CSV table of C-alpha atoms and ligand atoms in Angstrom, one decimal:
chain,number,residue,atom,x,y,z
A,1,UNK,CA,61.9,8.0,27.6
A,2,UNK,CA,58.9,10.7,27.6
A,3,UNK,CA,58.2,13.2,29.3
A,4,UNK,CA,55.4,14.9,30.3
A,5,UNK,CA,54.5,18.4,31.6
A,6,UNK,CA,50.9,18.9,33.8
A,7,UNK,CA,50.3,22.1,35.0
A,8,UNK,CA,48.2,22.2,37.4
A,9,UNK,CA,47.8,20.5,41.2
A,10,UNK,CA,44.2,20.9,41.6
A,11,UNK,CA,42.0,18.2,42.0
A,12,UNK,CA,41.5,17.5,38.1
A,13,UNK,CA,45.4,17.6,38.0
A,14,UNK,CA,46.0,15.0,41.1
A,15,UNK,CA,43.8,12.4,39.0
A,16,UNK,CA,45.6,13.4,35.8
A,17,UNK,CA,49.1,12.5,37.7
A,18,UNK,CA,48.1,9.2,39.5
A,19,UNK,CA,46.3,7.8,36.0
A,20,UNK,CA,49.8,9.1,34.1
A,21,UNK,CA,51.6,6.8,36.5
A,22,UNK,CA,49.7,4.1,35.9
A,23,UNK,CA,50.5,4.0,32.1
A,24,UNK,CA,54.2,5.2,33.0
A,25,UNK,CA,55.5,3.4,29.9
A,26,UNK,CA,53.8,5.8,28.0
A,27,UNK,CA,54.3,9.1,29.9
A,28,UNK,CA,57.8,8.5,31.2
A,29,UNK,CA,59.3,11.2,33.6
A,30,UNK,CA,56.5,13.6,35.5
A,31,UNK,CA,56.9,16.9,35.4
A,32,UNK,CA,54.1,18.4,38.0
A,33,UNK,CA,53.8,22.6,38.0
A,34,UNK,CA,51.3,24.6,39.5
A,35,UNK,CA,50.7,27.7,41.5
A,36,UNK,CA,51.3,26.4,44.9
A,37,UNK,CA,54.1,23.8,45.7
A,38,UNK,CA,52.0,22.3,48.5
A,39,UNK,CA,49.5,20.8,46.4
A,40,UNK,CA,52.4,19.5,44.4
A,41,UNK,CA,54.2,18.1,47.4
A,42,UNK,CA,50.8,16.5,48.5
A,43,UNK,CA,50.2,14.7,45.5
A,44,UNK,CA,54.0,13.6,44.9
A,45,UNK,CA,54.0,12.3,48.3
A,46,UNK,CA,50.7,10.2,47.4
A,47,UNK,CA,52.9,8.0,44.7
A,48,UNK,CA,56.8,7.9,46.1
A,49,UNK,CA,57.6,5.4,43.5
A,50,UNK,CA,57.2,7.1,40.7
A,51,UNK,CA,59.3,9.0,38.3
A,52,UNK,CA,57.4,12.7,39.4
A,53,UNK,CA,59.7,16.1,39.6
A,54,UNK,CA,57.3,19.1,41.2
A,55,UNK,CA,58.3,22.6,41.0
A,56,UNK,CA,56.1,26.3,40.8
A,57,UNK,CA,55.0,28.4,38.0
A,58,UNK,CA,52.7,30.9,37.1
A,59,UNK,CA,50.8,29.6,34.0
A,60,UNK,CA,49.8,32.8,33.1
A,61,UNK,CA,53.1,34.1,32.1
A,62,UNK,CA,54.0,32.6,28.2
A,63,UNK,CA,57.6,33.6,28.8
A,64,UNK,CA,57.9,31.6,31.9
A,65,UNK,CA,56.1,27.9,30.8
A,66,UNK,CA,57.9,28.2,27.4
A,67,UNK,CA,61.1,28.4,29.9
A,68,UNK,CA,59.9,25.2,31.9
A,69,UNK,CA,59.1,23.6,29.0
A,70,UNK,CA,62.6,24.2,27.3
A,71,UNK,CA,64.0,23.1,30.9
A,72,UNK,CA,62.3,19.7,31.0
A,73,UNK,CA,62.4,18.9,27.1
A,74,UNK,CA,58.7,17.8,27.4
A,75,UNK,CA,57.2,16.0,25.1
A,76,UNK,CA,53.6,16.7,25.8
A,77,UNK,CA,51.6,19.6,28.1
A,78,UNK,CA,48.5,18.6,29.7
A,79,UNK,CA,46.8,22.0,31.0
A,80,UNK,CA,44.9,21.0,34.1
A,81,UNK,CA,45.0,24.4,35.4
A,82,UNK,CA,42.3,26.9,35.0
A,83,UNK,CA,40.5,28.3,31.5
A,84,UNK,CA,42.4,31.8,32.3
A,85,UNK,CA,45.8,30.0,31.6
A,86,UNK,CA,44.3,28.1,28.3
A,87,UNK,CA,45.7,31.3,26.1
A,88,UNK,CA,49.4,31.7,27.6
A,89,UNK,CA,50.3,27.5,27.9
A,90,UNK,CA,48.8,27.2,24.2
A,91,UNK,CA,51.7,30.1,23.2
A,92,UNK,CA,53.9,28.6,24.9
A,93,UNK,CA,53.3,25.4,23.1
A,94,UNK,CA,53.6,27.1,20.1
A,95,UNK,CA,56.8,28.9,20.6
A,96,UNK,CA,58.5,25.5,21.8
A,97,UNK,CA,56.7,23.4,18.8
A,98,UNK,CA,55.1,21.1,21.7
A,99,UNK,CA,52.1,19.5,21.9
A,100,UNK,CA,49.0,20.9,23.8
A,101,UNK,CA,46.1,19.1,25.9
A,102,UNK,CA,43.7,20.6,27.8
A,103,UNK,CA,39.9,20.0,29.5
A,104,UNK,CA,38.0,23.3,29.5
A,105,UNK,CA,37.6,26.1,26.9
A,106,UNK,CA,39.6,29.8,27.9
A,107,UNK,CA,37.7,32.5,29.3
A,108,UNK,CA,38.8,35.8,30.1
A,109,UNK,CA,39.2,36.3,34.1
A,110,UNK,CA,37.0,39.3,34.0
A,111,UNK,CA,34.3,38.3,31.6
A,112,UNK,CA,32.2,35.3,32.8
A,113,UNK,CA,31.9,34.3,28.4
A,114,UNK,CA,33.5,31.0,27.1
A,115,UNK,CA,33.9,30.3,23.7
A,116,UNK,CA,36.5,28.4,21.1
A,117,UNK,CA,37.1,31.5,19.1
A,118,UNK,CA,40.5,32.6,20.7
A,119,UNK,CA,42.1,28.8,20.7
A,120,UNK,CA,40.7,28.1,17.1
A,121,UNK,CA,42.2,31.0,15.9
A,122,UNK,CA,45.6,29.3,17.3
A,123,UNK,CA,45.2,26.9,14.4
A,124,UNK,CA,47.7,28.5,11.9
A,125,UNK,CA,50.6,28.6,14.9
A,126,UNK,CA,49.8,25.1,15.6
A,127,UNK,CA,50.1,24.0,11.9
A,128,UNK,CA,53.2,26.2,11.3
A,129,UNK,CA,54.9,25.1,14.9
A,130,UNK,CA,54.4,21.3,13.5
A,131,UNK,CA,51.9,20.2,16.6
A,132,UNK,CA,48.7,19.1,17.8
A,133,UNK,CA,46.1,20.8,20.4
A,134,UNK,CA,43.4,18.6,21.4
A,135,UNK,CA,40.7,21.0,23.3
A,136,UNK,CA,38.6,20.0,26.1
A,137,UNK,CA,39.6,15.9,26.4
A,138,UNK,CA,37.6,16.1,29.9
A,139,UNK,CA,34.2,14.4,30.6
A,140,UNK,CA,31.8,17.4,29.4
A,141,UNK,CA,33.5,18.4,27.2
A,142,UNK,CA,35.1,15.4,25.9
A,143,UNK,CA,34.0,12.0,26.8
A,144,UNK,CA,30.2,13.5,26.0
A,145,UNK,CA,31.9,14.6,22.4
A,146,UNK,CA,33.6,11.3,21.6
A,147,UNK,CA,29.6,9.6,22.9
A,148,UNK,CA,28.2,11.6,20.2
A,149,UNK,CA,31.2,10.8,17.4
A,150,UNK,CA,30.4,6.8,18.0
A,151,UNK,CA,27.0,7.2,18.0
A,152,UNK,CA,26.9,9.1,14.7
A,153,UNK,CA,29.7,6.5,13.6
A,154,UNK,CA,27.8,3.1,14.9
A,155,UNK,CA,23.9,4.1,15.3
A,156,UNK,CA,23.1,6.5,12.6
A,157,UNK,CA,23.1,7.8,9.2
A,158,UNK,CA,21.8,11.1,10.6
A,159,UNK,CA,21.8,12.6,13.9
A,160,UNK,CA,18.9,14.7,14.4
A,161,UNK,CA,18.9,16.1,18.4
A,162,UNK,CA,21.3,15.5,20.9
A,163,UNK,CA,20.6,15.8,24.9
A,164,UNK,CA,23.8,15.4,27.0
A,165,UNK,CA,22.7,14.8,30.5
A,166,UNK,CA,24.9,15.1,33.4
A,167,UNK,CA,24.3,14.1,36.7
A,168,UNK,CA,26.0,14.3,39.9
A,169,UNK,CA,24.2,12.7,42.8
A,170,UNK,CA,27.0,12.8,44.9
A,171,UNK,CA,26.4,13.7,48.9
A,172,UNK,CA,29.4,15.6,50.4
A,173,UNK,CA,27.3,16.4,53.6
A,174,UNK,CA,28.0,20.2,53.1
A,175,UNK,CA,25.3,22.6,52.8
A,176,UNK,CA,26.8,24.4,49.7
A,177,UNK,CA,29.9,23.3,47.9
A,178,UNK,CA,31.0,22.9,44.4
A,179,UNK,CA,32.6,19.8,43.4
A,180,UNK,CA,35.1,21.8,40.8
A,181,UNK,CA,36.7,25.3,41.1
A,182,UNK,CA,33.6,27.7,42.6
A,183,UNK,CA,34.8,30.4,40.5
A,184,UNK,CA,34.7,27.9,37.2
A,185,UNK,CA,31.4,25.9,38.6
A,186,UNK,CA,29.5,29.1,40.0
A,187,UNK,CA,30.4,31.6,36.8
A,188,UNK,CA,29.1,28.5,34.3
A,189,UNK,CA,25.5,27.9,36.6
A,190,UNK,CA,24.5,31.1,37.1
A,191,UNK,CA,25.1,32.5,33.5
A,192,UNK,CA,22.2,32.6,30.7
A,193,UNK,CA,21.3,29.1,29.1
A,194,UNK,CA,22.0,28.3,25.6
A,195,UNK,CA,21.0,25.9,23.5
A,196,UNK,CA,21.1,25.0,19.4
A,197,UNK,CA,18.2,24.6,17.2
A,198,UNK,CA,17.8,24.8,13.4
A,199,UNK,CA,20.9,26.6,12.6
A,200,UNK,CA,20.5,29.3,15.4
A,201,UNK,CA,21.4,30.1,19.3
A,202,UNK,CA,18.4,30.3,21.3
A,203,UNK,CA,19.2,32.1,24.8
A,204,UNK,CA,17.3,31.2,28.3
A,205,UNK,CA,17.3,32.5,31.3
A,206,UNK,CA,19.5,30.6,34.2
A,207,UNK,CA,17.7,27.8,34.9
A,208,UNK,CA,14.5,28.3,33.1
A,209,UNK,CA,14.0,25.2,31.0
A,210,UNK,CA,14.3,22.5,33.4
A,211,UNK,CA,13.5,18.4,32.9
A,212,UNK,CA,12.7,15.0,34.8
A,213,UNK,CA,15.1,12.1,33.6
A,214,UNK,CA,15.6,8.9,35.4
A,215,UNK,CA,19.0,8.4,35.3
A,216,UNK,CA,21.0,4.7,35.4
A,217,UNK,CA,21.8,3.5,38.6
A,218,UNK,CA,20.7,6.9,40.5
A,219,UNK,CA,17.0,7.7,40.3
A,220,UNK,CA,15.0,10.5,38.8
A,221,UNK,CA,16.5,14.0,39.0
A,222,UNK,CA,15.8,17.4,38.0
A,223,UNK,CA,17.9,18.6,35.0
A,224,UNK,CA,18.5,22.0,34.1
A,225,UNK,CA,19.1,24.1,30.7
A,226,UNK,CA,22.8,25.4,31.0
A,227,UNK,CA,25.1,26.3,27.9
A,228,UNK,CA,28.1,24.1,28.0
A,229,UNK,CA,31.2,24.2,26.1
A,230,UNK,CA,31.0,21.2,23.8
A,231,UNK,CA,27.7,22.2,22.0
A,232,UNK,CA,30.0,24.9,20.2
A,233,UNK,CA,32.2,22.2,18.9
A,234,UNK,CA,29.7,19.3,17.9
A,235,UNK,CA,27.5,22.1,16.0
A,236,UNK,CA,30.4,22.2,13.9
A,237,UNK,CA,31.4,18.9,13.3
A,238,UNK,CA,28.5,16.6,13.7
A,239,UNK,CA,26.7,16.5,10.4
A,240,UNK,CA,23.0,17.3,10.2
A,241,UNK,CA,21.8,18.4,13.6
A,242,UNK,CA,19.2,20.0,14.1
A,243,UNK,CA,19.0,20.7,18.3
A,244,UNK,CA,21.8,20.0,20.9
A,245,UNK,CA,21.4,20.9,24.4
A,246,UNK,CA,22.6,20.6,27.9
A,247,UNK,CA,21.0,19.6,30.7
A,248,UNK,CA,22.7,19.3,34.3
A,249,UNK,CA,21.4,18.2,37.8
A,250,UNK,CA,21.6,20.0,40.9
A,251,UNK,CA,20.0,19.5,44.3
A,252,UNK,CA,17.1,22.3,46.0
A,253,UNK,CA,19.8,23.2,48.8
A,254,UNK,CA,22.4,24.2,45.9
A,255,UNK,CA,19.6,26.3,44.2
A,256,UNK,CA,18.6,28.2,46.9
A,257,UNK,CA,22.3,29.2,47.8
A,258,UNK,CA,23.2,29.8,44.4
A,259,UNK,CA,19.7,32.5,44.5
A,260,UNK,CA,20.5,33.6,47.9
A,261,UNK,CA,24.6,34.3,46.8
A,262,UNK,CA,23.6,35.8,43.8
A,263,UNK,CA,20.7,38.3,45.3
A,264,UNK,CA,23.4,39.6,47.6
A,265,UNK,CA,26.0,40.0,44.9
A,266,UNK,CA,28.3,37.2,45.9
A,267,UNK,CA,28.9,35.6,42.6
A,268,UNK,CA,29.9,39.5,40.8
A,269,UNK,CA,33.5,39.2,39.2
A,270,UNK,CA,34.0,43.1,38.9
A,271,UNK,CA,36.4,44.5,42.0
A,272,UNK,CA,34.8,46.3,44.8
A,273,UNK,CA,35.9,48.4,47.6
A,274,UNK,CA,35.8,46.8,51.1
A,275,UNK,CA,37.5,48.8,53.7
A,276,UNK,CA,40.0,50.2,51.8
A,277,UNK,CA,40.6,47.0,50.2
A,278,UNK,CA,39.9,46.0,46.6
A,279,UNK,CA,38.5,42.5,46.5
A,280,UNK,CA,36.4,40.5,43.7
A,281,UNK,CA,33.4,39.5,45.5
A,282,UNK,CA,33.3,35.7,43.5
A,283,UNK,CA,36.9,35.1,44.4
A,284,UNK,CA,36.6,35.8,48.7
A,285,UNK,CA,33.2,33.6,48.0
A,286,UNK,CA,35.7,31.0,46.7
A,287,UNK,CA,37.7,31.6,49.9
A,288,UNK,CA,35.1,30.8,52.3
A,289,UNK,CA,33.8,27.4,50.8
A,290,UNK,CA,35.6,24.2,51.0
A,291,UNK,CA,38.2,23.2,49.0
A,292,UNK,CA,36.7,21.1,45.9
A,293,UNK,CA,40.1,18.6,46.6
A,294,UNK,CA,38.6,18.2,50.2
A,295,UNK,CA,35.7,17.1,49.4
A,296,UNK,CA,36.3,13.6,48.0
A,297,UNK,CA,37.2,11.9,51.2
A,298,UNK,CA,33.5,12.8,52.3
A,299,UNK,CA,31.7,12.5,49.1
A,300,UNK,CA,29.2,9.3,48.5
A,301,UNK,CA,27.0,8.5,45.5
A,302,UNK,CA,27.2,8.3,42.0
A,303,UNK,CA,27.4,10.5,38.7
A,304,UNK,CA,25.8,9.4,35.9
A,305,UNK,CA,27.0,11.4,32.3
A,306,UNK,CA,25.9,10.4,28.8
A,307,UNK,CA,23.8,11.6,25.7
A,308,UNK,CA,20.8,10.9,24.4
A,309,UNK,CA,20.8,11.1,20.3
A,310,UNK,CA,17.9,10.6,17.9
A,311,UNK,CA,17.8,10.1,14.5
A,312,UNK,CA,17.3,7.9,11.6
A,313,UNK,CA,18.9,4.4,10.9
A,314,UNK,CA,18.2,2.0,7.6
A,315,UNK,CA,15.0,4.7,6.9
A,316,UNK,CA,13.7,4.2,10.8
A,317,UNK,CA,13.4,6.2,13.5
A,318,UNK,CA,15.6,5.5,16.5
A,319,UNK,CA,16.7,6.8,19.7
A,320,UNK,CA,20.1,5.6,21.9
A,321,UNK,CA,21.5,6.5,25.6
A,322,UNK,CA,24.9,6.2,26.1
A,323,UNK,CA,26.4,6.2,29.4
A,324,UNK,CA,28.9,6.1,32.1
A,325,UNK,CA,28.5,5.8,36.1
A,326,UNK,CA,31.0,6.6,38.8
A,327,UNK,CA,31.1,6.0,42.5
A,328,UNK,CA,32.4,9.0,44.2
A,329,UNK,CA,34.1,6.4,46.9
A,330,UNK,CA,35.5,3.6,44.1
A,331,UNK,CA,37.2,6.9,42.8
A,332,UNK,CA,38.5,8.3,45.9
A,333,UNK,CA,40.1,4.6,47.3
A,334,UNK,CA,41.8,4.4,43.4
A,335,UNK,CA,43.5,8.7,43.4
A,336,UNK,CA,42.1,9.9,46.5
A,337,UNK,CA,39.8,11.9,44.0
A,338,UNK,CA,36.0,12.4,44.0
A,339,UNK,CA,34.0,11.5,40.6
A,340,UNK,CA,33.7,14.3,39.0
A,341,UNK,CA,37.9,15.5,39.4
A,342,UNK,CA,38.1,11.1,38.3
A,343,UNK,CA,35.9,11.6,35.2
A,344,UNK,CA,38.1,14.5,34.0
A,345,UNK,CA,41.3,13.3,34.9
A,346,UNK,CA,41.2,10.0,33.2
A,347,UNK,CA,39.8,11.2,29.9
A,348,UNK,CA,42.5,13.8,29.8
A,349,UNK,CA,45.5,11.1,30.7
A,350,UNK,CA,43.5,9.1,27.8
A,351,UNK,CA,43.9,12.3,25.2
A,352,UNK,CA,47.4,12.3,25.4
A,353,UNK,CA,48.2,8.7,25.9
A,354,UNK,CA,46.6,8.4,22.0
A,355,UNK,CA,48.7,11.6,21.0
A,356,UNK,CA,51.8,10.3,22.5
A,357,UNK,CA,51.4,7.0,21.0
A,358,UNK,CA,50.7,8.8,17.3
A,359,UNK,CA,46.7,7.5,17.2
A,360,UNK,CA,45.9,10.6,17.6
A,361,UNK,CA,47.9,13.3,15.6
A,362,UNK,CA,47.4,16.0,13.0
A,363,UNK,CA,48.5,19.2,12.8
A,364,UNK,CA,46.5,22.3,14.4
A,365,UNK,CA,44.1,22.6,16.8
A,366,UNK,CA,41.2,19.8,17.3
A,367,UNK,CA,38.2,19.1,19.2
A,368,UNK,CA,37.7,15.4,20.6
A,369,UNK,CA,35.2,14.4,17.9
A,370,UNK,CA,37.3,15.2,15.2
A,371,UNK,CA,39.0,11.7,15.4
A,372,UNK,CA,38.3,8.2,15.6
A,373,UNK,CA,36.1,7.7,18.4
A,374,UNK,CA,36.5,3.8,19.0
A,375,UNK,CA,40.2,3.8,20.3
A,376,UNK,CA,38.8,5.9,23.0
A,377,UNK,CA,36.0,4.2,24.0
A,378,UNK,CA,38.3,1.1,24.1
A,379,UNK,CA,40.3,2.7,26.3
A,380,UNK,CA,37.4,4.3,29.1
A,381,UNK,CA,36.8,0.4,29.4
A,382,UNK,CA,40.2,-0.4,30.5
A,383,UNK,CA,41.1,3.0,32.2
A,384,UNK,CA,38.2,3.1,35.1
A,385,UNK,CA,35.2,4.9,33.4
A,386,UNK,CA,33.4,2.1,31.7
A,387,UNK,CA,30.2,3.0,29.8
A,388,UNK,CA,26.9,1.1,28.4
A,389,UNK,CA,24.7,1.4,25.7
A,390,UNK,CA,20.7,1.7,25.8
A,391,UNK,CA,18.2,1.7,23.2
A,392,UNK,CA,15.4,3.8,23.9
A,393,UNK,CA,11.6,4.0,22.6
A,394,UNK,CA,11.4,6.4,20.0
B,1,LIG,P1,41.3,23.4,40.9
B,1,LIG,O1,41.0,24.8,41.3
B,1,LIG,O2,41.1,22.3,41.9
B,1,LIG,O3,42.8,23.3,40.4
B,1,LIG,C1,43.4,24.3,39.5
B,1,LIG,C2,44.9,24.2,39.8
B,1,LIG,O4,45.5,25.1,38.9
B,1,LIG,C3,45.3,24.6,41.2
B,1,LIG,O5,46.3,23.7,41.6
B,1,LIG,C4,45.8,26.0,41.0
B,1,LIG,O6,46.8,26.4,41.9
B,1,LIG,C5,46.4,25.9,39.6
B,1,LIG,N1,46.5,27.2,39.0
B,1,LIG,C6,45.6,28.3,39.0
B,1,LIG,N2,46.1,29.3,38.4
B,1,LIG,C7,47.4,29.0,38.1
B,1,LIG,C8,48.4,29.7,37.4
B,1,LIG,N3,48.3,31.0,37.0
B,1,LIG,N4,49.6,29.1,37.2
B,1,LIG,C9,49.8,27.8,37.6
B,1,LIG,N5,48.8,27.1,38.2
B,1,LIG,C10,47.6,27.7,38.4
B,1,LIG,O7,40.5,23.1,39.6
B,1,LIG,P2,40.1,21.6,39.0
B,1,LIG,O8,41.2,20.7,39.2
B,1,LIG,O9,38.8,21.2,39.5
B,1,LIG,O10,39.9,21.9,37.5
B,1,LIG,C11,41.0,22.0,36.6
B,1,LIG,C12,40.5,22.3,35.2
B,1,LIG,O11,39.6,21.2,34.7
B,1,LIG,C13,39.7,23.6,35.0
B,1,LIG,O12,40.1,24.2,33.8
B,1,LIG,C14,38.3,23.1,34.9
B,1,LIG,O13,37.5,24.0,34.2
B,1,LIG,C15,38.5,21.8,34.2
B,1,LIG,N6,37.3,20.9,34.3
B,1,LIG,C16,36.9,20.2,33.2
B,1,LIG,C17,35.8,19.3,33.3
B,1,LIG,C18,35.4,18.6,32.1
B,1,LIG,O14,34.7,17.6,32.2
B,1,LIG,N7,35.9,18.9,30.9
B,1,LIG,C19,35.2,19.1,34.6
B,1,LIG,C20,35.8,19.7,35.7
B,1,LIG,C21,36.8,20.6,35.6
B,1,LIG,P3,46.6,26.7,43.5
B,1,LIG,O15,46.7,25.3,44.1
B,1,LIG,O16,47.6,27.6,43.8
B,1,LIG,O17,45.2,27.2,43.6
């Protein structure tokens, strides 16, 4: 039997754990570590039945998962905890020959900058420990890189612009929350946009390029320019682009806080002095707002993710949207989740489902799109986040 080590309890991690369950044939024995026992405890005592052993650890200490890794005999690691522990579970993995999973690129606790460079450069440990690391098998990054890799497989002979549009209509009834980790969600929004065109970078200001799109099954919505993790990756590996962007969706009320918190120096990640105390202004800001985990018991609406790719087919012109739309309440009455912890979760439970059953494998370190994107796609339709295809005017 399996066995399979998430670290992690947050709210990305409590999806990952009941969707592991559900496919318990393939994951065997649950090994649940994170920070905080509680949020371990509260997530065991969701799903009684199953095979699920909880217990602490700090992630950012190699020395220590390598030890809980060598205690458990696991087969697999899926890193649900945050980017700053991507670096020390990846070494870990190495030094125990194990295989690696996680859902967002590492960045450095004190510089608000994430990139690939540091985890790529893992590749010749990976390939000398004998094991695979798939990076970023979340929604954005990964189900919007394994959209592109079909599309480029099943639509096109070249892929000329991608648009991946995200879209979170959700209504929590709170006038400012973030629906993942503030510190994660707040350092990616109110940094420079980025996008890729003709071979080079092109920086914007936060928020300045901004677009209508009616999205499926939720309405017209204002979509902003942000850099996002993924464009690094499918610059690289899907052949012939010539723009990629990101563009995500946020409400008036969330725009004006995110000025208002930023004007007041709220969202800084460099220590200050407060009486006689040193505190990081970003992380008492994270302190004060709700829990992203408590949020899904209140949260209604839909998200709506996909990408938008145009390019030529048989010598014509052509222009597809593909798609996939959650309700924030199916979600929560499946995990006791909200949509956008679901749409993560599941497509990281699907990432190493494939590795463990070997249609996934290889030997270093891999982005999503590197492999065959149909087994995936097959298995979205069966594992909650079914998608659709459009054809749009050109
Ligand atoms: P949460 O903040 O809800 O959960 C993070 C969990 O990690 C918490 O349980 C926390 O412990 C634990 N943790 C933090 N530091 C450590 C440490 N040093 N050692 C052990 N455990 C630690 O975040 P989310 O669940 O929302 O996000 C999880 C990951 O998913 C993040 O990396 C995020 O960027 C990524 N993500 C990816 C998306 C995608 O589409 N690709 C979308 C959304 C998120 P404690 O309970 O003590 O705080």
């Amino acid at each position: 039997m399996k066995t399979t080590l998430i670290i992690g309890a947050g709210g990305v991690g409590r999806v990952v754990v009941h969707k592991c369950v559900q496919n318990a044939d393939i994951f065997g024995k649950i090994i649940l570590a994170s920070r905080s026992i509680g949020r371990c405890q509260e997530i065991r005592s969701e799903l009684l039945d199953a095979d699920i052993e909880i217990t602490t650890i700090d992630a950012d200490i190699t020395e220590d998962v390598k030890n809980l890794i060598l205690k458990y005999n696991a087969d697999i690691v899926i890193n649900v905890a945050l980017p700053y522990q991507d670096l020390s579970i990846m070494d870990a993995c190495i030094a125990t020959s194990t295989p690696y999973l996680d859902t967002a690129n590492y960045e450095h606790p004190d510089e608000a900058k994430f990139e690939y460079k540091l985890q790529w450069a893992r590749d010749e440990a990976f390939k000398k420990a004998g094991i695979m690391g798939l990076l970023g098998s979340g929604f954005d990054p990964g189900v919007s890189n394994v959209f592109c890799a079909y599309a480029s497989k099943h639509y096109f002979d070249e892929i000329h612009t991608i648009d991946i549009l995200d879209c979170n209509a959700g209504d929590h009834g709170y006038a400012f929350a973030t629906n993942f980790n503030p510190e994660i969600n707040l350092r990616e929004v109110s940094a420079n946009g980025r996008y890729w065109e003709n071979g080079e970078w092109i920086e914007t200001k936060p928020m300045e390029i901004k677009m209508l799109w009616d999205y499926p099954e939720v309405g017209e919505r204002e979509s902003y320019l942000l850099y996002h993790e993924e464009i690094e990756s499918l610059v690289k590996h899907i052949k012939g682009l010539k723009r990629i962007r990101f563009f995500m969706t946020f409400g008036e009320s969330y725009l004006t806080h995110l000025k208002c918190l930023e004007n007041v120096g709220m969202l800084g990640i460099k220590e200050i002095e407060h009486k006689g105390q040193k505190i990081i202004p970003m992380e008492f800001l994270k302190t004060l707002l709700p829990d992203p985990a408590s949020l899904g018991v209140r949260t209604k609406g839909k998200t709506n993710i996909g990408i938008v790719a145009e390019g030529i087919k048989d010598g014509k012109r052509r222009k597809i949207y593909i798609y996939q739309v959650s309700d924030h309440e199916k979600c929560f009455a499946e995990v006791n989740s909200q949509a956008v912890s679901y749409t993560t979760g599941v497509p990281a439970m699907i990432g190493a489902k494939l590795m463990l059953e070997g249609k996934y494998k290889g030997l270093g370190v891999f982005n999503i799109e590197e492999f065959d994107p149909d087994i995936f796609m097959e298995e979205l339709k069966t594992q909650g986040l079914p998608w659709k295809i459009k054809e749009l005017e050109v």
